Amino acid sequence: LFVAIDISADAMHEIDRIQKLLPDYVSLSKNYHVTMQFLGNVDDHNRISDQLSQIKGNSFTGTLAKMGFFPSEKNVRVVWVGVAPSERFCELHYKIIQALNIKTDGKFTPHITLGRINYVKDKDIFMSSVNAIKIDRIIFDVKSFILYESMLGKNVQHIPLQKYSLE
């Protein structure tokens, strides 16, 4: 299970455009969302859903921002586009981990995954090509968040289990 925010069709089109500019050895993601919290295998979906339904908040707008990398630029394994304002996404993330009583020691970086990389052939060329990509700062509404279940297989599917309104 994981908790995520869906993005608008316009933001999805921009992510598609950006992905086409990445080197062909990047394994592209096709499931676009802002992951708010990964939960893993959970037996009691109802308990999680009840806890998430207690979250109160206000809707806001997000904007596609800059490109980034996990775990770092020196060791690129994931390429992503950040979303702003990060404080609004971080505030909602905090509410989610509080509601679910999750302890975390990591920094939350709100983002949309573009793709994964097993091996960078030439790091300097890769970094210069990625850094040359200009991102249209598409604005999208954040009016809800969703509890998803991942169905793993040849084609990963994300099945929405419950939607929670922020309005």
Short mmCIF file of N, CA and C in Angstrom, two decimals:
data_model
loop_
_atom_site.label_atom_id
_atom_site.label_comp_id
_atom_site.label_asym_id
_atom_site.label_seq_id
_atom_site.Cartn_x
_atom_site.Cartn_y
_atom_site.Cartn_z
N LEU A 1 0.84 -1.20 0.00
CA LEU A 1 0.00 0.00 0.00
C LEU A 1 0.87 1.24 0.00
N PHE A 2 0.31 2.32 -0.54
CA PHE A 2 0.97 3.61 -0.44
C PHE A 2 -0.08 4.71 -0.56
N VAL A 3 0.26 5.88 -0.05
CA VAL A 3 -0.61 7.05 -0.11
C VAL A 3 0.00 8.01 -1.11
N ALA A 4 -0.83 8.54 -2.03
CA ALA A 4 -0.30 9.40 -3.09
C ALA A 4 -1.30 10.48 -3.47
N ILE A 5 -0.79 11.45 -4.22
CA ILE A 5 -1.60 12.51 -4.81
C ILE A 5 -1.52 12.35 -6.32
N ASP A 6 -2.69 12.34 -6.95
CA ASP A 6 -2.71 12.29 -8.41
C ASP A 6 -2.40 13.68 -8.97
N ILE A 7 -1.91 13.71 -10.20
CA ILE A 7 -1.61 14.99 -10.86
C ILE A 7 -2.54 15.16 -12.05
N SER A 8 -2.63 16.37 -12.54
CA SER A 8 -3.55 16.70 -13.63
C SER A 8 -3.06 16.13 -14.96
N ALA A 9 -3.98 16.11 -15.93
CA ALA A 9 -3.63 15.65 -17.28
C ALA A 9 -2.54 16.53 -17.88
N ASP A 10 -2.59 17.85 -17.65
CA ASP A 10 -1.55 18.75 -18.17
C ASP A 10 -0.19 18.41 -17.58
N ALA A 11 -0.15 18.14 -16.27
CA ALA A 11 1.11 17.76 -15.63
C ALA A 11 1.61 16.42 -16.17
N MET A 12 0.69 15.49 -16.43
CA MET A 12 1.08 14.19 -17.00
C MET A 12 1.69 14.37 -18.39
N HIS A 13 1.10 15.24 -19.19
CA HIS A 13 1.64 15.49 -20.54
C HIS A 13 3.06 16.07 -20.46
N GLU A 14 3.29 16.95 -19.49
CA GLU A 14 4.63 17.52 -19.33
C GLU A 14 5.62 16.44 -18.88
N ILE A 15 5.20 15.55 -17.99
CA ILE A 15 6.07 14.45 -17.56
C ILE A 15 6.39 13.55 -18.75
N ASP A 16 5.39 13.26 -19.58
CA ASP A 16 5.62 12.47 -20.80
C ASP A 16 6.68 13.14 -21.68
N ARG A 17 6.55 14.46 -21.87
CA ARG A 17 7.49 15.21 -22.72
C ARG A 17 8.91 15.13 -22.15
N ILE A 18 9.04 15.31 -20.85
CA ILE A 18 10.35 15.26 -20.20
C ILE A 18 10.97 13.87 -20.35
N GLN A 19 10.17 12.83 -20.15
CA GLN A 19 10.69 11.47 -20.25
C GLN A 19 11.28 11.18 -21.63
N LYS A 20 10.68 11.74 -22.67
CA LYS A 20 11.18 11.51 -24.03
C LYS A 20 12.57 12.11 -24.24
N LEU A 21 12.97 13.03 -23.37
CA LEU A 21 14.27 13.68 -23.48
C LEU A 21 15.37 12.96 -22.68
N LEU A 22 14.98 11.96 -21.89
CA LEU A 22 15.94 11.22 -21.09
C LEU A 22 16.66 10.17 -21.93
N PRO A 23 17.88 9.81 -21.55
CA PRO A 23 18.61 8.76 -22.29
C PRO A 23 17.81 7.46 -22.31
N ASP A 24 18.04 6.64 -23.35
CA ASP A 24 17.25 5.43 -23.52
C ASP A 24 17.53 4.34 -22.49
N TYR A 25 18.58 4.48 -21.69
CA TYR A 25 18.84 3.47 -20.66
C TYR A 25 18.11 3.76 -19.35
N VAL A 26 17.30 4.82 -19.33
CA VAL A 26 16.46 5.10 -18.16
C VAL A 26 15.18 4.29 -18.30
N SER A 27 14.88 3.46 -17.30
CA SER A 27 13.65 2.66 -17.29
C SER A 27 12.52 3.57 -16.81
N LEU A 28 11.64 3.95 -17.74
CA LEU A 28 10.64 4.98 -17.47
C LEU A 28 9.47 4.47 -16.65
N SER A 29 9.00 5.35 -15.75
CA SER A 29 7.80 5.10 -14.97
C SER A 29 6.60 5.55 -15.79
N LYS A 30 5.49 4.86 -15.68
CA LYS A 30 4.26 5.27 -16.36
C LYS A 30 3.13 5.55 -15.38
N ASN A 31 3.42 5.43 -14.11
CA ASN A 31 2.42 5.68 -13.07
C ASN A 31 2.78 6.99 -12.38
N TYR A 32 2.16 8.07 -12.84
CA TYR A 32 2.53 9.39 -12.35
C TYR A 32 1.69 9.79 -11.14
N HIS A 33 2.36 10.08 -10.06
CA HIS A 33 1.72 10.55 -8.84
C HIS A 33 2.82 11.07 -7.91
N VAL A 34 2.40 11.80 -6.90
CA VAL A 34 3.32 12.23 -5.84
C VAL A 34 3.11 11.26 -4.69
N THR A 35 4.08 10.40 -4.43
CA THR A 35 3.96 9.46 -3.32
C THR A 35 4.13 10.23 -2.01
N MET A 36 3.13 10.11 -1.15
CA MET A 36 3.18 10.80 0.14
C MET A 36 3.73 9.90 1.24
N GLN A 37 3.45 8.58 1.14
CA GLN A 37 4.00 7.65 2.12
C GLN A 37 3.85 6.23 1.60
N PHE A 38 4.95 5.49 1.58
CA PHE A 38 4.93 4.07 1.24
C PHE A 38 4.60 3.30 2.51
N LEU A 39 3.67 2.36 2.44
CA LEU A 39 3.26 1.59 3.62
C LEU A 39 3.67 0.13 3.56
N GLY A 40 3.92 -0.38 2.36
CA GLY A 40 4.31 -1.78 2.22
C GLY A 40 3.10 -2.70 2.34
N ASN A 41 3.36 -3.95 2.67
CA ASN A 41 2.27 -4.93 2.82
C ASN A 41 1.55 -4.69 4.14
N VAL A 42 0.26 -4.45 4.05
CA VAL A 42 -0.56 -4.17 5.23
C VAL A 42 -1.78 -5.07 5.16
N ASP A 43 -2.04 -5.81 6.23
CA ASP A 43 -3.19 -6.71 6.26
C ASP A 43 -4.50 -5.97 6.53
N ASP A 44 -4.46 -4.99 7.41
CA ASP A 44 -5.68 -4.32 7.85
C ASP A 44 -5.91 -3.01 7.08
N HIS A 45 -6.45 -3.13 5.87
CA HIS A 45 -6.73 -1.94 5.05
C HIS A 45 -7.74 -1.03 5.72
N ASN A 46 -8.72 -1.63 6.42
CA ASN A 46 -9.77 -0.83 7.05
C ASN A 46 -9.21 0.09 8.13
N ARG A 47 -8.29 -0.42 8.93
CA ARG A 47 -7.68 0.41 9.98
C ARG A 47 -6.94 1.58 9.36
N ILE A 48 -6.15 1.31 8.32
CA ILE A 48 -5.40 2.38 7.63
C ILE A 48 -6.37 3.41 7.06
N SER A 49 -7.43 2.93 6.41
CA SER A 49 -8.41 3.82 5.81
C SER A 49 -9.09 4.69 6.87
N ASP A 50 -9.44 4.09 8.00
CA ASP A 50 -10.07 4.85 9.09
C ASP A 50 -9.12 5.93 9.61
N GLN A 51 -7.85 5.58 9.77
CA GLN A 51 -6.88 6.55 10.27
C GLN A 51 -6.68 7.69 9.28
N LEU A 52 -6.60 7.38 8.00
CA LEU A 52 -6.42 8.42 6.99
C LEU A 52 -7.64 9.32 6.88
N SER A 53 -8.83 8.77 7.12
CA SER A 53 -10.05 9.57 7.01
C SER A 53 -10.14 10.64 8.09
N GLN A 54 -9.33 10.55 9.12
CA GLN A 54 -9.32 11.54 10.20
C GLN A 54 -8.52 12.80 9.83
N ILE A 55 -7.77 12.74 8.76
CA ILE A 55 -6.91 13.87 8.37
C ILE A 55 -7.76 15.01 7.83
N LYS A 56 -7.53 16.17 8.38
CA LYS A 56 -8.20 17.39 7.92
C LYS A 56 -7.16 18.29 7.28
N GLY A 57 -7.57 18.99 6.26
CA GLY A 57 -6.64 19.90 5.59
C GLY A 57 -7.38 20.72 4.57
N ASN A 58 -6.65 21.58 3.91
CA ASN A 58 -7.21 22.42 2.87
C ASN A 58 -6.59 22.06 1.53
N SER A 59 -7.38 22.19 0.48
CA SER A 59 -6.83 21.96 -0.85
C SER A 59 -5.79 23.04 -1.15
N PHE A 60 -4.92 22.76 -2.09
CA PHE A 60 -3.89 23.71 -2.49
C PHE A 60 -3.48 23.41 -3.92
N THR A 61 -2.62 24.20 -4.47
CA THR A 61 -2.10 23.92 -5.81
C THR A 61 -0.65 23.51 -5.70
N GLY A 62 -0.27 22.61 -6.58
CA GLY A 62 1.12 22.20 -6.70
C GLY A 62 1.65 22.64 -8.05
N THR A 63 2.96 22.71 -8.16
CA THR A 63 3.60 23.12 -9.40
C THR A 63 4.77 22.20 -9.69
N LEU A 64 4.90 21.76 -10.94
CA LEU A 64 6.09 21.01 -11.32
C LEU A 64 7.28 21.94 -11.15
N ALA A 65 8.35 21.44 -10.56
CA ALA A 65 9.50 22.29 -10.24
C ALA A 65 10.75 21.75 -10.93
N LYS A 66 11.79 21.50 -10.16
CA LYS A 66 13.09 21.13 -10.72
C LYS A 66 13.30 19.62 -10.76
N MET A 67 14.27 19.20 -11.56
CA MET A 67 14.66 17.80 -11.64
C MET A 67 15.54 17.47 -10.44
N GLY A 68 15.50 16.19 -10.05
CA GLY A 68 16.34 15.74 -8.95
C GLY A 68 16.67 14.27 -9.10
N PHE A 69 17.46 13.76 -8.15
CA PHE A 69 17.98 12.40 -8.24
C PHE A 69 18.00 11.76 -6.85
N PHE A 70 17.73 10.46 -6.82
CA PHE A 70 17.91 9.67 -5.59
C PHE A 70 18.93 8.60 -5.89
N PRO A 71 19.78 8.19 -4.99
CA PRO A 71 19.96 8.83 -3.69
C PRO A 71 20.71 10.16 -3.76
N SER A 72 21.50 10.37 -4.83
CA SER A 72 22.25 11.62 -4.97
C SER A 72 22.70 11.78 -6.42
N GLU A 73 23.25 12.96 -6.73
CA GLU A 73 23.80 13.19 -8.07
C GLU A 73 25.02 12.31 -8.33
N LYS A 74 25.75 11.94 -7.29
CA LYS A 74 26.93 11.11 -7.43
C LYS A 74 26.59 9.66 -7.70
N ASN A 75 25.41 9.24 -7.25
CA ASN A 75 24.99 7.84 -7.38
C ASN A 75 23.53 7.81 -7.82
N VAL A 76 23.27 8.13 -9.07
CA VAL A 76 21.91 8.27 -9.58
C VAL A 76 21.27 6.90 -9.78
N ARG A 77 20.14 6.69 -9.14
CA ARG A 77 19.34 5.48 -9.34
C ARG A 77 17.91 5.82 -9.76
N VAL A 78 17.44 7.01 -9.37
CA VAL A 78 16.10 7.47 -9.71
C VAL A 78 16.19 8.91 -10.18
N VAL A 79 15.48 9.22 -11.27
CA VAL A 79 15.37 10.59 -11.78
C VAL A 79 13.94 11.03 -11.52
N TRP A 80 13.78 12.26 -11.00
CA TRP A 80 12.44 12.73 -10.65
C TRP A 80 12.26 14.22 -10.92
N VAL A 81 10.99 14.64 -10.93
CA VAL A 81 10.63 16.05 -10.99
C VAL A 81 10.01 16.40 -9.65
N GLY A 82 10.57 17.40 -9.00
CA GLY A 82 10.03 17.86 -7.74
C GLY A 82 8.75 18.65 -7.93
N VAL A 83 8.01 18.77 -6.83
CA VAL A 83 6.78 19.57 -6.85
C VAL A 83 6.87 20.63 -5.76
N ALA A 84 6.29 21.78 -6.04
CA ALA A 84 6.31 22.89 -5.10
C ALA A 84 4.86 23.34 -4.87
N PRO A 85 4.53 24.02 -3.80
CA PRO A 85 5.43 24.37 -2.71
C PRO A 85 5.68 23.16 -1.81
N SER A 86 6.92 22.84 -1.62
CA SER A 86 7.25 21.64 -0.87
C SER A 86 6.70 21.68 0.55
N GLU A 87 6.57 22.90 1.11
CA GLU A 87 6.06 22.95 2.49
C GLU A 87 4.63 22.44 2.59
N ARG A 88 3.79 22.69 1.60
CA ARG A 88 2.40 22.20 1.64
C ARG A 88 2.36 20.68 1.53
N PHE A 89 3.19 20.12 0.64
CA PHE A 89 3.27 18.67 0.52
C PHE A 89 3.86 18.05 1.80
N CYS A 90 4.87 18.70 2.37
CA CYS A 90 5.48 18.20 3.60
C CYS A 90 4.49 18.26 4.77
N GLU A 91 3.69 19.30 4.81
CA GLU A 91 2.67 19.43 5.86
C GLU A 91 1.66 18.27 5.76
N LEU A 92 1.21 17.96 4.55
CA LEU A 92 0.29 16.84 4.38
C LEU A 92 0.98 15.52 4.70
N HIS A 93 2.22 15.36 4.28
CA HIS A 93 2.98 14.15 4.61
C HIS A 93 3.07 13.96 6.12
N TYR A 94 3.33 15.05 6.84
CA TYR A 94 3.42 14.97 8.31
C TYR A 94 2.08 14.52 8.91
N LYS A 95 0.98 15.06 8.40
CA LYS A 95 -0.35 14.66 8.88
C LYS A 95 -0.59 13.17 8.64
N ILE A 96 -0.14 12.68 7.49
CA ILE A 96 -0.32 11.26 7.15
C ILE A 96 0.49 10.38 8.10
N ILE A 97 1.76 10.70 8.31
CA ILE A 97 2.57 9.83 9.19
C ILE A 97 2.10 9.94 10.64
N GLN A 98 1.59 11.10 11.04
CA GLN A 98 1.03 11.23 12.40
C GLN A 98 -0.23 10.37 12.53
N ALA A 99 -1.12 10.45 11.55
CA ALA A 99 -2.37 9.68 11.61
C ALA A 99 -2.11 8.18 11.65
N LEU A 100 -1.07 7.75 10.95
CA LEU A 100 -0.74 6.32 10.87
C LEU A 100 0.27 5.89 11.92
N ASN A 101 0.71 6.85 12.75
CA ASN A 101 1.68 6.58 13.81
C ASN A 101 2.96 5.94 13.26
N ILE A 102 3.47 6.56 12.19
CA ILE A 102 4.69 6.07 11.54
C ILE A 102 5.86 6.92 12.02
N LYS A 103 6.90 6.26 12.43
CA LYS A 103 8.14 6.95 12.80
C LYS A 103 9.03 7.00 11.57
N THR A 104 9.53 8.18 11.27
CA THR A 104 10.42 8.30 10.12
C THR A 104 11.61 9.16 10.50
N ASP A 105 12.77 8.79 10.01
CA ASP A 105 13.96 9.59 10.27
C ASP A 105 14.49 10.21 8.98
N GLY A 106 13.81 9.89 7.88
CA GLY A 106 14.25 10.41 6.59
C GLY A 106 13.59 11.72 6.24
N LYS A 107 14.25 12.47 5.37
CA LYS A 107 13.69 13.72 4.88
C LYS A 107 12.71 13.40 3.76
N PHE A 108 11.55 14.04 3.77
CA PHE A 108 10.55 13.83 2.73
C PHE A 108 10.81 14.81 1.60
N THR A 109 10.92 14.29 0.38
CA THR A 109 11.13 15.11 -0.81
C THR A 109 9.96 14.85 -1.76
N PRO A 110 9.00 15.77 -1.83
CA PRO A 110 7.86 15.54 -2.72
C PRO A 110 8.29 15.57 -4.18
N HIS A 111 7.91 14.52 -4.92
CA HIS A 111 8.38 14.38 -6.30
C HIS A 111 7.51 13.42 -7.09
N ILE A 112 7.71 13.44 -8.40
CA ILE A 112 7.09 12.49 -9.33
C ILE A 112 8.24 11.73 -9.99
N THR A 113 8.24 10.42 -9.87
CA THR A 113 9.32 9.61 -10.43
C THR A 113 9.21 9.58 -11.96
N LEU A 114 10.32 9.91 -12.61
CA LEU A 114 10.41 9.82 -14.07
C LEU A 114 10.89 8.45 -14.51
N GLY A 115 11.89 7.93 -13.80
CA GLY A 115 12.44 6.63 -14.18
C GLY A 115 13.55 6.17 -13.25
N ARG A 116 13.96 4.94 -13.48
CA ARG A 116 15.02 4.30 -12.68
C ARG A 116 16.19 3.96 -13.59
N ILE A 117 17.36 3.94 -12.96
CA ILE A 117 18.59 3.69 -13.72
C ILE A 117 19.41 2.64 -13.00
N ASN A 118 19.85 1.64 -13.75
CA ASN A 118 20.75 0.64 -13.18
C ASN A 118 22.20 1.05 -13.34
N TYR A 119 22.50 1.71 -14.46
CA TYR A 119 23.89 2.05 -14.74
C TYR A 119 23.92 3.30 -15.61
N VAL A 120 24.71 4.29 -15.20
CA VAL A 120 24.91 5.50 -16.00
C VAL A 120 26.18 5.31 -16.82
N LYS A 121 26.06 5.33 -18.14
CA LYS A 121 27.20 5.08 -19.02
C LYS A 121 28.28 6.14 -18.87
N ASP A 122 27.90 7.39 -19.05
CA ASP A 122 28.83 8.50 -18.89
C ASP A 122 28.14 9.55 -18.03
N LYS A 123 28.56 9.63 -16.79
CA LYS A 123 27.88 10.48 -15.82
C LYS A 123 27.87 11.95 -16.22
N ASP A 124 28.96 12.47 -16.74
CA ASP A 124 29.03 13.88 -17.13
C ASP A 124 28.04 14.19 -18.25
N ILE A 125 27.99 13.32 -19.26
CA ILE A 125 27.04 13.52 -20.36
C ILE A 125 25.61 13.39 -19.85
N PHE A 126 25.37 12.40 -19.00
CA PHE A 126 24.03 12.21 -18.44
C PHE A 126 23.58 13.45 -17.67
N MET A 127 24.43 13.94 -16.77
CA MET A 127 24.06 15.09 -15.94
C MET A 127 23.85 16.33 -16.80
N SER A 128 24.68 16.56 -17.79
CA SER A 128 24.51 17.76 -18.62
C SER A 128 23.24 17.65 -19.46
N SER A 129 22.91 16.46 -19.96
CA SER A 129 21.69 16.32 -20.75
C SER A 129 20.44 16.49 -19.87
N VAL A 130 20.45 15.95 -18.68
CA VAL A 130 19.30 16.09 -17.78
C VAL A 130 19.17 17.53 -17.30
N ASN A 131 20.29 18.14 -16.95
CA ASN A 131 20.23 19.53 -16.46
C ASN A 131 19.83 20.52 -17.55
N ALA A 132 19.95 20.12 -18.81
CA ALA A 132 19.55 20.99 -19.93
C ALA A 132 18.03 20.96 -20.17
N ILE A 133 17.34 20.01 -19.57
CA ILE A 133 15.89 19.89 -19.77
C ILE A 133 15.18 21.03 -19.04
N LYS A 134 14.37 21.75 -19.77
CA LYS A 134 13.56 22.83 -19.19
C LYS A 134 12.19 22.27 -18.85
N ILE A 135 11.72 22.57 -17.66
CA ILE A 135 10.43 22.08 -17.20
C ILE A 135 9.41 23.20 -17.25
N ASP A 136 8.28 22.95 -17.92
CA ASP A 136 7.17 23.89 -17.86
C ASP A 136 6.55 23.78 -16.48
N ARG A 137 6.44 24.89 -15.81
CA ARG A 137 5.95 24.89 -14.43
C ARG A 137 4.42 24.77 -14.41
N ILE A 138 3.96 23.57 -14.75
CA ILE A 138 2.53 23.28 -14.80
C ILE A 138 1.96 23.29 -13.38
N ILE A 139 0.84 23.96 -13.22
CA ILE A 139 0.16 24.03 -11.92
C ILE A 139 -0.97 23.00 -11.92
N PHE A 140 -1.11 22.28 -10.80
CA PHE A 140 -2.19 21.30 -10.67
C PHE A 140 -2.84 21.42 -9.31
N ASP A 141 -4.13 21.10 -9.26
CA ASP A 141 -4.89 21.17 -8.00
C ASP A 141 -4.63 19.94 -7.16
N VAL A 142 -4.48 20.17 -5.85
CA VAL A 142 -4.38 19.08 -4.89
C VAL A 142 -5.61 19.20 -3.99
N LYS A 143 -6.63 18.41 -4.33
CA LYS A 143 -7.90 18.46 -3.61
C LYS A 143 -8.15 17.21 -2.79
N SER A 144 -7.27 16.20 -2.97
CA SER A 144 -7.45 14.94 -2.27
C SER A 144 -6.15 14.15 -2.28
N PHE A 145 -6.13 13.10 -1.50
CA PHE A 145 -5.06 12.11 -1.56
C PHE A 145 -5.72 10.74 -1.58
N ILE A 146 -4.97 9.73 -2.02
CA ILE A 146 -5.55 8.42 -2.30
C ILE A 146 -4.71 7.32 -1.67
N LEU A 147 -5.39 6.32 -1.11
CA LEU A 147 -4.73 5.10 -0.65
C LEU A 147 -4.75 4.11 -1.82
N TYR A 148 -3.56 3.67 -2.24
CA TYR A 148 -3.40 2.77 -3.37
C TYR A 148 -2.85 1.43 -2.92
N GLU A 149 -3.22 0.40 -3.69
CA GLU A 149 -2.59 -0.90 -3.56
C GLU A 149 -1.83 -1.16 -4.85
N SER A 150 -0.60 -1.65 -4.73
CA SER A 150 0.20 -2.00 -5.91
C SER A 150 0.00 -3.46 -6.23
N MET A 151 -0.31 -3.72 -7.49
CA MET A 151 -0.41 -5.09 -7.98
C MET A 151 0.83 -5.31 -8.84
N LEU A 152 1.78 -6.07 -8.29
CA LEU A 152 3.04 -6.29 -8.97
C LEU A 152 2.91 -7.37 -10.02
N GLY A 153 3.73 -7.28 -11.03
CA GLY A 153 3.73 -8.23 -12.13
C GLY A 153 4.51 -7.61 -13.28
N LYS A 154 4.30 -8.12 -14.48
CA LYS A 154 5.00 -7.58 -15.63
C LYS A 154 4.70 -6.09 -15.79
N ASN A 155 3.43 -5.74 -15.66
CA ASN A 155 3.02 -4.34 -15.68
C ASN A 155 2.43 -4.00 -14.32
N VAL A 156 3.15 -3.17 -13.57
CA VAL A 156 2.69 -2.78 -12.24
C VAL A 156 1.42 -1.96 -12.37
N GLN A 157 0.43 -2.30 -11.58
CA GLN A 157 -0.83 -1.56 -11.54
C GLN A 157 -1.01 -0.97 -10.16
N HIS A 158 -1.55 0.25 -10.13
CA HIS A 158 -1.88 0.88 -8.86
C HIS A 158 -3.40 1.00 -8.78
N ILE A 159 -3.98 0.31 -7.80
CA ILE A 159 -5.44 0.26 -7.67
C ILE A 159 -5.86 1.19 -6.53
N PRO A 160 -6.68 2.21 -6.84
CA PRO A 160 -7.14 3.10 -5.77
C PRO A 160 -8.12 2.37 -4.85
N LEU A 161 -7.85 2.43 -3.55
CA LEU A 161 -8.73 1.79 -2.57
C LEU A 161 -9.68 2.80 -1.93
N GLN A 162 -9.16 4.01 -1.66
CA GLN A 162 -9.99 5.03 -1.01
C GLN A 162 -9.43 6.42 -1.32
N LYS A 163 -10.32 7.37 -1.56
CA LYS A 163 -9.94 8.75 -1.83
C LYS A 163 -10.38 9.60 -0.64
N TYR A 164 -9.50 10.53 -0.22
CA TYR A 164 -9.74 11.39 0.95
C TYR A 164 -9.71 12.84 0.52
N SER A 165 -10.79 13.55 0.75
CA SER A 165 -10.92 14.93 0.31
C SER A 165 -10.16 15.89 1.24
N LEU A 166 -9.60 16.92 0.65
CA LEU A 166 -8.96 18.00 1.42
C LEU A 166 -9.82 19.27 1.39
N GLU A 167 -11.03 19.15 0.91
CA GLU A 167 -11.88 20.35 0.80
C GLU A 167 -12.90 20.41 1.90
#
